[in-house]
CSV table of C-alpha atoms in Angstrom, one decimal:
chain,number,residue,atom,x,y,z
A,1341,UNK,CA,75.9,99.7,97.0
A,1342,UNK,CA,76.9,96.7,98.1
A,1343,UNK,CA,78.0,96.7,102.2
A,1344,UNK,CA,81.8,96.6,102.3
A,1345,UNK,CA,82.5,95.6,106.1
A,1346,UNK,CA,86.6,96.3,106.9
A,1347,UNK,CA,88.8,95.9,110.1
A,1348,UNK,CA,92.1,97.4,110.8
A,1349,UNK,CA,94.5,95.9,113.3
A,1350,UNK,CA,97.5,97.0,114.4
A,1351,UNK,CA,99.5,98.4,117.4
A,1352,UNK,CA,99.6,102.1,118.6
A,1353,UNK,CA,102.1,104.1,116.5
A,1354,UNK,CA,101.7,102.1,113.3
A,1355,UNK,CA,99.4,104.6,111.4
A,1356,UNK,CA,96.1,102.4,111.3
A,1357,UNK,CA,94.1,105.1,113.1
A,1358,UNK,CA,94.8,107.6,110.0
A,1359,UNK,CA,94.9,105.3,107.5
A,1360,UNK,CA,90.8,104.4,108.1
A,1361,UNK,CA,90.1,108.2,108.2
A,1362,UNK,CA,91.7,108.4,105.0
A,1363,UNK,CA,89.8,105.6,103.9
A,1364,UNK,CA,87.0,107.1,105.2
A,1365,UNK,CA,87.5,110.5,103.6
A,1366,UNK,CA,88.3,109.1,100.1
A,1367,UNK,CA,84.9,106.9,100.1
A,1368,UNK,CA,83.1,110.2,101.4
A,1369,UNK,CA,85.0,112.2,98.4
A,1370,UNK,CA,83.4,109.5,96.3
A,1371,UNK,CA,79.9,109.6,97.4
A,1372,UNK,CA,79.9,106.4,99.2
A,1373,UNK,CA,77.9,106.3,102.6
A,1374,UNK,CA,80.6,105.2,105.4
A,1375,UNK,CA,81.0,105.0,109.5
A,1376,UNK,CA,84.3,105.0,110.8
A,1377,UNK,CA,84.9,104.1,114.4
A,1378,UNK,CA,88.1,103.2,116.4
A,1379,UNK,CA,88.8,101.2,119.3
A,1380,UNK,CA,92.2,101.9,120.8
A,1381,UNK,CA,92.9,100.2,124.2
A,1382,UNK,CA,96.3,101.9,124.7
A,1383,UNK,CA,96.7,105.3,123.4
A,1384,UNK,CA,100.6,104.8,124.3
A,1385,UNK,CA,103.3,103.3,121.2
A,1386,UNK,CA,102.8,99.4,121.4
A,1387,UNK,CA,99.2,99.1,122.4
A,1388,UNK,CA,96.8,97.2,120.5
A,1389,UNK,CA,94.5,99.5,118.3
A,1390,UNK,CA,91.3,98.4,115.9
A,1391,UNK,CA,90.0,100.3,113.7
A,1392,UNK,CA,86.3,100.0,111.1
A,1393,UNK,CA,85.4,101.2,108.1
A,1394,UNK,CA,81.6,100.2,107.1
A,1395,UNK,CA,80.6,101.3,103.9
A,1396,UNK,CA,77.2,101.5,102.2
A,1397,UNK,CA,73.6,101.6,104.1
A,1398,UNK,CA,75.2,100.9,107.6
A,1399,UNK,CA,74.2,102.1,111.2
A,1400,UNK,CA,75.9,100.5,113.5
A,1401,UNK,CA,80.1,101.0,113.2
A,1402,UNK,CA,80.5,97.7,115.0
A,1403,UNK,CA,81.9,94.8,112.8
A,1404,UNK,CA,80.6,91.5,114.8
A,1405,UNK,CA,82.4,88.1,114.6
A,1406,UNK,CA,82.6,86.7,111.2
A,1407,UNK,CA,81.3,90.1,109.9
A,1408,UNK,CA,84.3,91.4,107.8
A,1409,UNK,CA,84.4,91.9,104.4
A,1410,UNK,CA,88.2,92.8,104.6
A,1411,UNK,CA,90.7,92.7,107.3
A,1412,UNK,CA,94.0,94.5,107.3
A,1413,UNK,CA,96.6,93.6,109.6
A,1414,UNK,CA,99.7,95.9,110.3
A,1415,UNK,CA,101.4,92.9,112.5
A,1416,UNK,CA,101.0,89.5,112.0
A,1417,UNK,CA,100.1,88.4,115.3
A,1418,UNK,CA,97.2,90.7,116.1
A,1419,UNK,CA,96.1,90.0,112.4
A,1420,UNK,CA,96.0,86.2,113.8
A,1421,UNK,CA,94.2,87.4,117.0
A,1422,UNK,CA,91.4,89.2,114.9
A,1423,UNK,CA,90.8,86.4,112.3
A,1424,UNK,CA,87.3,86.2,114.7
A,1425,UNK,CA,86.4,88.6,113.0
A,1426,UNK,CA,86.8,86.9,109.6
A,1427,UNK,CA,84.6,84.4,107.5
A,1428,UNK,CA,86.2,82.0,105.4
A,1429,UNK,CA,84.7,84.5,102.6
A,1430,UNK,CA,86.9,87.2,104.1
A,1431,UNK,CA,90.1,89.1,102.2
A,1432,UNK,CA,92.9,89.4,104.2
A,1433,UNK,CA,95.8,91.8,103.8
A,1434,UNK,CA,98.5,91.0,106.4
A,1435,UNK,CA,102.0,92.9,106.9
A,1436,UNK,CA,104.8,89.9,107.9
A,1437,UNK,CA,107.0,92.1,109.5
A,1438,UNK,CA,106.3,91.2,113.5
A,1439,UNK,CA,106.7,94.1,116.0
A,1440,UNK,CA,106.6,92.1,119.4
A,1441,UNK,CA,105.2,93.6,122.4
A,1442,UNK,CA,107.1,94.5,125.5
A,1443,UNK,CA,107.1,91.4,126.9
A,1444,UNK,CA,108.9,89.6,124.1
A,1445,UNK,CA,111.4,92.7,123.8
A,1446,UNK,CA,112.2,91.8,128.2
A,1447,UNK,CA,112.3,88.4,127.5
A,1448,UNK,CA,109.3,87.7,129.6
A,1449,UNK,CA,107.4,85.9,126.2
A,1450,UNK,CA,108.5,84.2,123.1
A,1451,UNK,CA,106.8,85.9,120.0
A,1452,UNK,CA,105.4,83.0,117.4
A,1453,UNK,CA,107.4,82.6,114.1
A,1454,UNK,CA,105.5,84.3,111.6
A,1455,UNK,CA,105.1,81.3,109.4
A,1456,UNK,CA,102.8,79.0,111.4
A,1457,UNK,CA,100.7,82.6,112.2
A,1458,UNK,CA,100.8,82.7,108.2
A,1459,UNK,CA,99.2,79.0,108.1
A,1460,UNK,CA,96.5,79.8,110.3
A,1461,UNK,CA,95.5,82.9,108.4
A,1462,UNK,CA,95.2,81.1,105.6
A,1463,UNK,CA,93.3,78.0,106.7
A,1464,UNK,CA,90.7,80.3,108.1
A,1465,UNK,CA,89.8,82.0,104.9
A,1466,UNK,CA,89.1,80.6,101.5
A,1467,UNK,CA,89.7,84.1,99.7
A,1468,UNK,CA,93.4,85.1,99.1
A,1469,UNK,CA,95.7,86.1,101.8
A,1470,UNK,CA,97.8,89.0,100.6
A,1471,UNK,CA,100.8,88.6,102.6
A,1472,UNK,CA,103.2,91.7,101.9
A,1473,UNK,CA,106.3,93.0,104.0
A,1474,UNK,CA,105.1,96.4,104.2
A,1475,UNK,CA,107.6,97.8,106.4
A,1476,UNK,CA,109.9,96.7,104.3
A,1477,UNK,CA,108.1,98.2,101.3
A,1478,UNK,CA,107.8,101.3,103.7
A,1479,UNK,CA,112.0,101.7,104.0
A,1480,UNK,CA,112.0,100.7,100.6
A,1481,UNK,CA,110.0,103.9,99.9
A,1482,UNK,CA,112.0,106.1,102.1
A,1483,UNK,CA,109.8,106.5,105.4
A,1484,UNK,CA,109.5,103.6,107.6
A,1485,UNK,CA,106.9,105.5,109.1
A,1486,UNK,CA,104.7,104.7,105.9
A,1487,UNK,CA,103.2,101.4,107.1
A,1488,UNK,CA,100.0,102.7,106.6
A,1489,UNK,CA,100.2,104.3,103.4
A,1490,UNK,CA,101.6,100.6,101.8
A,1491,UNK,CA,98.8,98.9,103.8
A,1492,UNK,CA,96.0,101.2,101.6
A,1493,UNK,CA,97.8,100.7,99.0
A,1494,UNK,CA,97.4,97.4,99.2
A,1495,UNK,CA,93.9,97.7,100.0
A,1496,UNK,CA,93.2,99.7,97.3
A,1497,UNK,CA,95.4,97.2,94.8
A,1498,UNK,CA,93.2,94.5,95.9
A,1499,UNK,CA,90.1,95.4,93.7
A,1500,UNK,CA,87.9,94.9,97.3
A,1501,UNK,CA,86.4,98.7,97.5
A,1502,UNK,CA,85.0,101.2,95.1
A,1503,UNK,CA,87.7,103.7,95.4
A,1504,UNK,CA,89.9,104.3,92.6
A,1505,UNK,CA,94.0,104.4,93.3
A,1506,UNK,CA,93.4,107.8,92.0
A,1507,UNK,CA,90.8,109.3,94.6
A,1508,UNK,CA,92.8,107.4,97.4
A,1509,UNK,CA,95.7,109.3,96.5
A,1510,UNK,CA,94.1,112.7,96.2
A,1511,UNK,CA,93.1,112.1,99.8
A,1512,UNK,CA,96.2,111.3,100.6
A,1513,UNK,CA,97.8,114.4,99.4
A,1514,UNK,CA,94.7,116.7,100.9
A,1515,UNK,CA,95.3,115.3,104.2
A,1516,UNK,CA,98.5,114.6,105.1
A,1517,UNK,CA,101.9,116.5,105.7
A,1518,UNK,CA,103.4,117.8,102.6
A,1519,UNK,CA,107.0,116.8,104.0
A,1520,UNK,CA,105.5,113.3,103.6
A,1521,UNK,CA,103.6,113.3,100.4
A,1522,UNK,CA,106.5,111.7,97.9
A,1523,UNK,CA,107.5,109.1,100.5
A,1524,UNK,CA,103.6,108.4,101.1
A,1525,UNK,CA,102.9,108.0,97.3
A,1526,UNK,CA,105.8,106.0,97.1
A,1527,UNK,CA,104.4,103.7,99.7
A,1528,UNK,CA,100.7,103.7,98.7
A,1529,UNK,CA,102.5,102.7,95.0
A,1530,UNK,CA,104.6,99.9,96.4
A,1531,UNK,CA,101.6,98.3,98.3
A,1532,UNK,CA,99.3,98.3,95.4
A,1533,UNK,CA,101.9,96.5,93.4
A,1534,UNK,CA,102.6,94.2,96.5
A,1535,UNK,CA,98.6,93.5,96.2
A,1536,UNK,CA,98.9,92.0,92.8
């Protein structure tokens, strides 16, 4: 198959850590070669965290600059600060819904309005920008905690890898809390129509 290259950006407690494994399990359940590797520099809430999922005849789990296929942003800025890791060939899915760091939150910073990061997404890449407000989407499905599951969904509703919304959600209901499953659904349903 053909090498599908993806990034994952987000801050700690956002959900981008399972959301590759899933990704990873699903592709696995499928029969599709993949790597999966994380790179967390903050294992606390509100650090940044990266995550990769290479499918296909892969051997390194490292995306390089320019190198992804796909990359999925849980917050706006840090999907702006990993657009190096974009072509202008490159999908990207981006939540809108800012979470600013610490430093905004003490008023020691001034987090950037969303807009003009939106702009310089999408003067980077040539592909469509899927701009959702996945937390929103997340309340909306009745677990703000569901980020993650609207981001796949998302992903998935994009048409850029070979796994079906069907598959996805079967992994999602092997591996992850029952409590959750509805509300995850829910979500992974809401990003897929927020992909179209």
């Amino acid at each position: 198959m053909e090498t599908k290259r993806l990034v994952f950006v987000g801050v700690g407690g956002q959900g981008n850590l399972l959301a590759s494994r899933l990704l990873g399990e699903a592709a696995l359940a499928a029969g599709i070669p993949v790597v999966v590797s994380e790179i967390h520099g903050m294992a606390q809430r509100g650090g940044i965290v990266e995550s990769a999922v290479l499918m296909g005849n892969v051997t390194s789990p490292i995306v390089s600059g320019a190198e992804a296929d796909v990359l999925i942003g849980f917050e706006p800025i840090e999907t702006l600060r990993a657009m190096g890791k974009c072509s202008a060939d490159s999908l990207v899915i981006t939540n809108l819904s800012p979470l600013p760091p610490f430093t905004v939150s003490i008023g020691q910073g001034k987090y950037p309005k969303v807009e003009e990061a939106l702009e310089l997404i999408q003067k980077k890449v040539k592909k469509k920008v899927i701009a959702l407000n996945g937390s929103a989407l997340a309340a909306e499905a009745g677990n703000p905690l569901s980020l993650n599951m609207v981001m796949l969904g998302a992903l998935i509703g994009s048409g850029a890898v070979p796994i079906t919304p069907e598959d996805m959600k079967k992994t999602i209901a092997a591996s992850t809390k029952k409590a959750f499953l509805e509300s995850n659904i829910k979500a992974f349903d809401l990003g897929m129509a927020g992909a179209r």
